[in-house]
Amino acid sequence: QQPVQSPQAVILREGEDAVINCSSSKALYSVHWYRQKHGEAPVFLMILLKGGEQKGHDKISASFNEKKQQSSLYLTASQLSYSGTYFCGTEGGDDKIIFGKGTRLHILP
Amino acid sequence: DAGVIQSPRHEVTEMGQEVTLRCKPISGHNSLFWYRQTMMRGLELLIYFNNNVPIDDSGMPEDRFSAKMPNASFSTLKIQPSEPRDSAVYFCASSFDRGLGGYTFGSGTRLTVV
């Protein structure tokens, strides 16, 4: 069961904020977030574990609502380097991550 | 550490030929994953290994696909015979401790079957 990400694409100006949502139809143990730039491999951003938590580093943070089986990624004061495709990956206690289809983020100067 | 190393970076082959993709995980990582990425389907998990043992191969599309991990430092994904619909980027990723520190992806192999 592939998680559903929204929106599919976002265009922002530098300095604006963005929220990317991820929802699953099954119970989750953890949620991963990755960023992939064109022609490159996905790069791990953070993991949120069951129990409900928030995490963040720099101006990128995320929350995990276990009861709603949802996670959100928050990008504040976006920078040009934040451009790329963001993937959430969900893990339901079976040690394998299923990725959503991704959210394309484009930052304009 | 050199990260997860995949080879080749690009592969162009004719339909019907055998293709072998290779992966060297990060030393000390005990889980290895093969993913396939296409525009239509995104990142699909094909198979994963834990401590060199295949745990879940339910994502392998059909019997033409096979994967092995003979030791902790090497894995292969083989497609025989290859078909044009197998064209995609194939990523290998490794992790430690059930992925609590995230997955590290290799640079991928771009496969084109003509």
Short mmCIF file of N, CA and C in Angstrom, two decimals, chain A:
data_model
loop_
_atom_site.label_atom_id
_atom_site.label_comp_id
_atom_site.label_asym_id
_atom_site.label_seq_id
_atom_site.Cartn_x
_atom_site.Cartn_y
_atom_site.Cartn_z
N GLN A 1 0.84 -1.18 0.00
CA GLN A 1 0.00 0.00 0.00
C GLN A 1 0.88 1.24 0.00
N GLN A 2 0.94 1.82 -1.17
CA GLN A 2 1.79 2.99 -1.36
C GLN A 2 1.20 4.20 -0.65
N PRO A 3 1.99 4.94 0.14
CA PRO A 3 1.45 6.14 0.77
C PRO A 3 1.13 7.20 -0.28
N VAL A 4 0.21 8.08 0.08
CA VAL A 4 -0.22 9.13 -0.85
C VAL A 4 0.39 10.45 -0.42
N GLN A 5 1.06 11.10 -1.33
CA GLN A 5 1.66 12.39 -1.04
C GLN A 5 0.86 13.51 -1.71
N SER A 6 0.83 14.65 -1.04
CA SER A 6 0.21 15.84 -1.63
C SER A 6 0.95 17.08 -1.14
N PRO A 7 1.05 18.10 -1.96
CA PRO A 7 0.63 18.11 -3.37
C PRO A 7 1.61 17.32 -4.24
N GLN A 8 1.29 17.18 -5.50
CA GLN A 8 2.20 16.49 -6.42
C GLN A 8 3.36 17.39 -6.81
N ALA A 9 3.10 18.69 -6.84
CA ALA A 9 4.16 19.64 -7.23
C ALA A 9 3.90 20.98 -6.56
N VAL A 10 4.99 21.68 -6.27
CA VAL A 10 4.91 23.00 -5.65
C VAL A 10 5.95 23.90 -6.29
N ILE A 11 5.54 25.13 -6.56
CA ILE A 11 6.49 26.13 -7.03
C ILE A 11 6.48 27.27 -6.02
N LEU A 12 7.65 27.60 -5.51
CA LEU A 12 7.77 28.65 -4.50
C LEU A 12 8.82 29.66 -4.91
N ARG A 13 8.74 30.82 -4.31
CA ARG A 13 9.84 31.78 -4.43
C ARG A 13 10.74 31.59 -3.21
N GLU A 14 11.98 31.86 -3.40
CA GLU A 14 12.96 31.76 -2.31
C GLU A 14 12.45 32.52 -1.09
N GLY A 15 12.54 31.86 0.06
CA GLY A 15 12.10 32.49 1.29
C GLY A 15 10.69 32.11 1.72
N GLU A 16 9.93 31.51 0.82
CA GLU A 16 8.56 31.09 1.16
C GLU A 16 8.60 29.72 1.85
N ASP A 17 7.46 29.38 2.49
CA ASP A 17 7.35 28.12 3.21
C ASP A 17 6.55 27.11 2.40
N ALA A 18 6.77 25.83 2.70
CA ALA A 18 6.03 24.76 2.04
C ALA A 18 5.73 23.65 3.04
N VAL A 19 4.61 22.98 2.78
CA VAL A 19 4.24 21.79 3.57
C VAL A 19 3.93 20.66 2.61
N ILE A 20 4.52 19.51 2.86
CA ILE A 20 4.27 18.32 2.05
C ILE A 20 3.65 17.27 2.96
N ASN A 21 2.55 16.70 2.51
CA ASN A 21 1.83 15.74 3.33
C ASN A 21 1.97 14.33 2.81
N CYS A 22 1.87 13.38 3.74
CA CYS A 22 2.01 11.97 3.41
C CYS A 22 1.01 11.21 4.25
N SER A 23 0.18 10.40 3.63
CA SER A 23 -0.80 9.63 4.39
C SER A 23 -0.81 8.19 3.94
N SER A 24 -1.09 7.32 4.90
CA SER A 24 -1.08 5.89 4.63
C SER A 24 -2.40 5.27 5.06
N SER A 25 -2.74 4.17 4.39
CA SER A 25 -3.97 3.47 4.74
C SER A 25 -3.71 2.36 5.77
N LYS A 26 -2.45 2.16 6.13
CA LYS A 26 -2.17 1.11 7.09
C LYS A 26 -1.41 1.68 8.29
N ALA A 27 -1.43 0.92 9.39
CA ALA A 27 -0.74 1.35 10.60
C ALA A 27 0.75 1.45 10.33
N LEU A 28 1.37 2.46 10.89
CA LEU A 28 2.77 2.74 10.61
C LEU A 28 3.65 2.59 11.84
N TYR A 29 4.84 2.10 11.60
CA TYR A 29 5.86 2.06 12.65
C TYR A 29 6.77 3.27 12.54
N SER A 30 7.08 3.66 11.31
CA SER A 30 7.94 4.82 11.12
C SER A 30 7.67 5.46 9.77
N VAL A 31 8.11 6.70 9.65
CA VAL A 31 8.02 7.43 8.39
C VAL A 31 9.40 8.01 8.09
N HIS A 32 9.84 7.81 6.87
CA HIS A 32 11.12 8.37 6.41
C HIS A 32 10.83 9.48 5.42
N TRP A 33 11.71 10.46 5.39
CA TRP A 33 11.66 11.51 4.35
C TRP A 33 13.00 11.58 3.62
N TYR A 34 12.92 11.67 2.28
CA TYR A 34 14.10 11.72 1.42
C TYR A 34 13.92 12.85 0.41
N ARG A 35 15.04 13.36 -0.05
CA ARG A 35 15.03 14.34 -1.14
C ARG A 35 15.90 13.80 -2.28
N GLN A 36 15.38 13.94 -3.49
CA GLN A 36 16.13 13.49 -4.67
C GLN A 36 16.25 14.63 -5.66
N LYS A 37 17.46 14.95 -6.02
CA LYS A 37 17.69 15.94 -7.08
C LYS A 37 17.79 15.22 -8.41
N HIS A 38 17.50 15.95 -9.47
CA HIS A 38 17.42 15.34 -10.79
C HIS A 38 18.70 14.60 -11.15
N GLY A 39 18.56 13.35 -11.54
CA GLY A 39 19.70 12.56 -11.96
C GLY A 39 20.54 12.01 -10.82
N GLU A 40 20.09 12.20 -9.59
CA GLU A 40 20.85 11.73 -8.44
C GLU A 40 20.04 10.72 -7.64
N ALA A 41 20.68 10.16 -6.62
CA ALA A 41 20.01 9.20 -5.75
C ALA A 41 19.22 9.93 -4.66
N PRO A 42 18.19 9.31 -4.13
CA PRO A 42 17.51 9.90 -2.97
C PRO A 42 18.47 10.01 -1.78
N VAL A 43 18.30 11.08 -1.02
CA VAL A 43 19.15 11.32 0.15
C VAL A 43 18.26 11.40 1.38
N PHE A 44 18.65 10.68 2.41
CA PHE A 44 17.87 10.62 3.65
C PHE A 44 17.86 11.97 4.35
N LEU A 45 16.65 12.39 4.77
CA LEU A 45 16.51 13.62 5.54
C LEU A 45 16.28 13.32 7.01
N MET A 46 15.25 12.54 7.30
CA MET A 46 14.97 12.20 8.69
C MET A 46 13.99 11.05 8.78
N ILE A 47 13.94 10.47 9.98
CA ILE A 47 13.00 9.40 10.27
C ILE A 47 12.19 9.79 11.50
N LEU A 48 10.91 9.47 11.48
CA LEU A 48 10.04 9.71 12.64
C LEU A 48 9.46 8.37 13.04
N LEU A 49 9.50 8.11 14.33
CA LEU A 49 9.10 6.80 14.83
C LEU A 49 7.71 6.83 15.44
N LYS A 50 7.12 5.66 15.49
CA LYS A 50 5.85 5.46 16.15
C LYS A 50 5.89 6.04 17.55
N GLY A 51 4.78 6.64 17.92
CA GLY A 51 4.73 7.29 19.22
C GLY A 51 4.44 8.76 19.05
N GLY A 52 4.52 9.19 17.77
CA GLY A 52 4.19 10.58 17.48
C GLY A 52 5.30 11.51 17.90
N GLU A 53 5.89 12.16 16.96
CA GLU A 53 6.98 13.06 17.31
C GLU A 53 7.18 14.09 16.21
N GLN A 54 7.99 15.03 16.56
CA GLN A 54 8.43 16.01 15.59
C GLN A 54 9.93 16.02 15.58
N LYS A 55 10.45 16.32 14.41
CA LYS A 55 11.90 16.39 14.29
C LYS A 55 12.25 17.53 13.36
N GLY A 56 13.48 17.95 13.43
CA GLY A 56 13.87 18.97 12.48
C GLY A 56 15.33 19.25 12.55
N HIS A 57 15.85 19.74 11.45
CA HIS A 57 17.20 20.28 11.46
C HIS A 57 17.25 21.40 10.45
N ASP A 58 17.95 22.43 10.81
CA ASP A 58 18.00 23.64 10.00
C ASP A 58 16.56 24.16 9.84
N LYS A 59 16.10 24.33 8.63
CA LYS A 59 14.76 24.86 8.43
C LYS A 59 13.82 23.81 7.85
N ILE A 60 14.18 22.55 8.02
CA ILE A 60 13.35 21.46 7.55
C ILE A 60 12.94 20.63 8.76
N SER A 61 11.65 20.47 8.95
CA SER A 61 11.16 19.70 10.09
C SER A 61 10.01 18.83 9.64
N ALA A 62 9.60 17.91 10.50
CA ALA A 62 8.51 17.01 10.14
C ALA A 62 7.76 16.59 11.38
N SER A 63 6.53 16.18 11.17
CA SER A 63 5.70 15.66 12.26
C SER A 63 5.11 14.34 11.83
N PHE A 64 4.72 13.54 12.82
CA PHE A 64 4.14 12.22 12.55
C PHE A 64 2.97 12.04 13.48
N ASN A 65 1.78 11.88 12.91
CA ASN A 65 0.58 11.61 13.69
C ASN A 65 0.23 10.15 13.48
N GLU A 66 0.59 9.36 14.48
CA GLU A 66 0.42 7.90 14.37
C GLU A 66 -1.04 7.51 14.23
N LYS A 67 -1.90 8.17 14.98
CA LYS A 67 -3.33 7.81 14.95
C LYS A 67 -3.94 8.07 13.60
N LYS A 68 -3.55 9.14 12.97
CA LYS A 68 -4.09 9.47 11.65
C LYS A 68 -3.27 8.84 10.53
N GLN A 69 -2.16 8.21 10.89
CA GLN A 69 -1.27 7.58 9.90
C GLN A 69 -0.82 8.62 8.86
N GLN A 70 -0.45 9.77 9.37
CA GLN A 70 -0.05 10.86 8.49
C GLN A 70 1.26 11.48 8.97
N SER A 71 1.98 12.01 8.02
CA SER A 71 3.19 12.77 8.35
C SER A 71 3.24 14.00 7.45
N SER A 72 3.83 15.05 7.96
CA SER A 72 4.01 16.26 7.16
C SER A 72 5.45 16.74 7.25
N LEU A 73 5.95 17.23 6.14
CA LEU A 73 7.30 17.80 6.08
C LEU A 73 7.16 19.31 5.88
N TYR A 74 7.85 20.07 6.72
CA TYR A 74 7.75 21.52 6.69
C TYR A 74 9.09 22.11 6.25
N LEU A 75 9.04 22.95 5.23
CA LEU A 75 10.24 23.65 4.78
C LEU A 75 9.99 25.14 4.96
N THR A 76 10.75 25.76 5.83
CA THR A 76 10.55 27.18 6.10
C THR A 76 11.67 28.00 5.48
N ALA A 77 11.29 29.19 5.05
CA ALA A 77 12.25 30.11 4.43
C ALA A 77 13.08 29.37 3.38
N SER A 78 12.38 28.80 2.41
CA SER A 78 13.02 27.90 1.44
C SER A 78 14.21 28.56 0.73
N GLN A 79 15.19 27.72 0.43
CA GLN A 79 16.39 28.15 -0.29
C GLN A 79 16.42 27.45 -1.64
N LEU A 80 17.17 27.99 -2.56
CA LEU A 80 17.28 27.38 -3.89
C LEU A 80 17.71 25.92 -3.80
N SER A 81 18.55 25.62 -2.82
CA SER A 81 19.07 24.26 -2.68
C SER A 81 18.00 23.26 -2.25
N TYR A 82 16.83 23.75 -1.85
CA TYR A 82 15.77 22.83 -1.43
C TYR A 82 15.03 22.22 -2.63
N SER A 83 15.27 22.72 -3.82
CA SER A 83 14.60 22.19 -5.00
C SER A 83 14.90 20.71 -5.17
N GLY A 84 13.90 19.97 -5.63
CA GLY A 84 14.06 18.53 -5.84
C GLY A 84 12.73 17.84 -5.64
N THR A 85 12.77 16.53 -5.62
CA THR A 85 11.57 15.74 -5.37
C THR A 85 11.67 15.13 -3.98
N TYR A 86 10.64 15.32 -3.20
CA TYR A 86 10.61 14.82 -1.82
C TYR A 86 9.74 13.56 -1.76
N PHE A 87 10.29 12.54 -1.15
CA PHE A 87 9.57 11.29 -1.00
C PHE A 87 9.36 10.98 0.47
N CYS A 88 8.16 10.55 0.80
CA CYS A 88 7.97 9.95 2.11
C CYS A 88 8.01 8.44 1.91
N GLY A 89 8.51 7.76 2.90
CA GLY A 89 8.54 6.31 2.88
C GLY A 89 7.95 5.81 4.17
N THR A 90 7.04 4.87 4.08
CA THR A 90 6.38 4.36 5.29
C THR A 90 6.79 2.93 5.56
N GLU A 91 6.88 2.63 6.83
CA GLU A 91 7.30 1.28 7.26
C GLU A 91 6.32 0.80 8.30
N GLY A 92 5.75 -0.36 8.08
CA GLY A 92 4.69 -0.85 8.94
C GLY A 92 5.10 -1.94 9.90
N GLY A 93 6.37 -1.94 10.31
CA GLY A 93 6.84 -2.95 11.25
C GLY A 93 7.42 -4.18 10.59
N ASP A 94 7.53 -4.14 9.25
CA ASP A 94 8.09 -5.28 8.52
C ASP A 94 9.46 -4.96 7.92
N ASP A 95 10.06 -3.87 8.39
CA ASP A 95 11.42 -3.50 8.00
C ASP A 95 11.59 -3.14 6.54
N LYS A 96 10.53 -2.89 5.84
CA LYS A 96 10.69 -2.45 4.45
C LYS A 96 9.94 -1.14 4.24
N ILE A 97 10.57 -0.25 3.50
CA ILE A 97 9.99 1.07 3.25
C ILE A 97 9.31 1.09 1.90
N ILE A 98 8.06 1.55 1.91
CA ILE A 98 7.31 1.75 0.68
C ILE A 98 7.23 3.26 0.46
N PHE A 99 7.66 3.71 -0.71
CA PHE A 99 7.72 5.13 -0.98
C PHE A 99 6.47 5.64 -1.70
N GLY A 100 6.11 6.88 -1.40
CA GLY A 100 5.09 7.58 -2.16
C GLY A 100 5.65 7.99 -3.52
N LYS A 101 4.80 8.57 -4.34
CA LYS A 101 5.22 8.93 -5.69
C LYS A 101 6.01 10.23 -5.75
N GLY A 102 6.09 10.91 -4.64
CA GLY A 102 6.95 12.08 -4.58
C GLY A 102 6.23 13.40 -4.80
N THR A 103 6.82 14.45 -4.28
CA THR A 103 6.33 15.82 -4.47
C THR A 103 7.48 16.63 -5.06
N ARG A 104 7.25 17.18 -6.25
CA ARG A 104 8.30 17.99 -6.91
C ARG A 104 8.23 19.40 -6.37
N LEU A 105 9.35 19.87 -5.87
CA LEU A 105 9.45 21.22 -5.33
C LEU A 105 10.42 22.03 -6.16
N HIS A 106 9.94 23.15 -6.67
CA HIS A 106 10.80 24.03 -7.47
C HIS A 106 10.85 25.40 -6.80
N ILE A 107 12.05 25.86 -6.50
CA ILE A 107 12.23 27.16 -5.85
C ILE A 107 12.74 28.16 -6.88
N LEU A 108 12.03 29.25 -6.99
CA LEU A 108 12.43 30.32 -7.91
C LEU A 108 13.20 31.40 -7.15
N PRO A 109 14.21 31.99 -7.80
CA PRO A 109 14.98 33.04 -7.11
C PRO A 109 14.17 34.31 -6.95
#
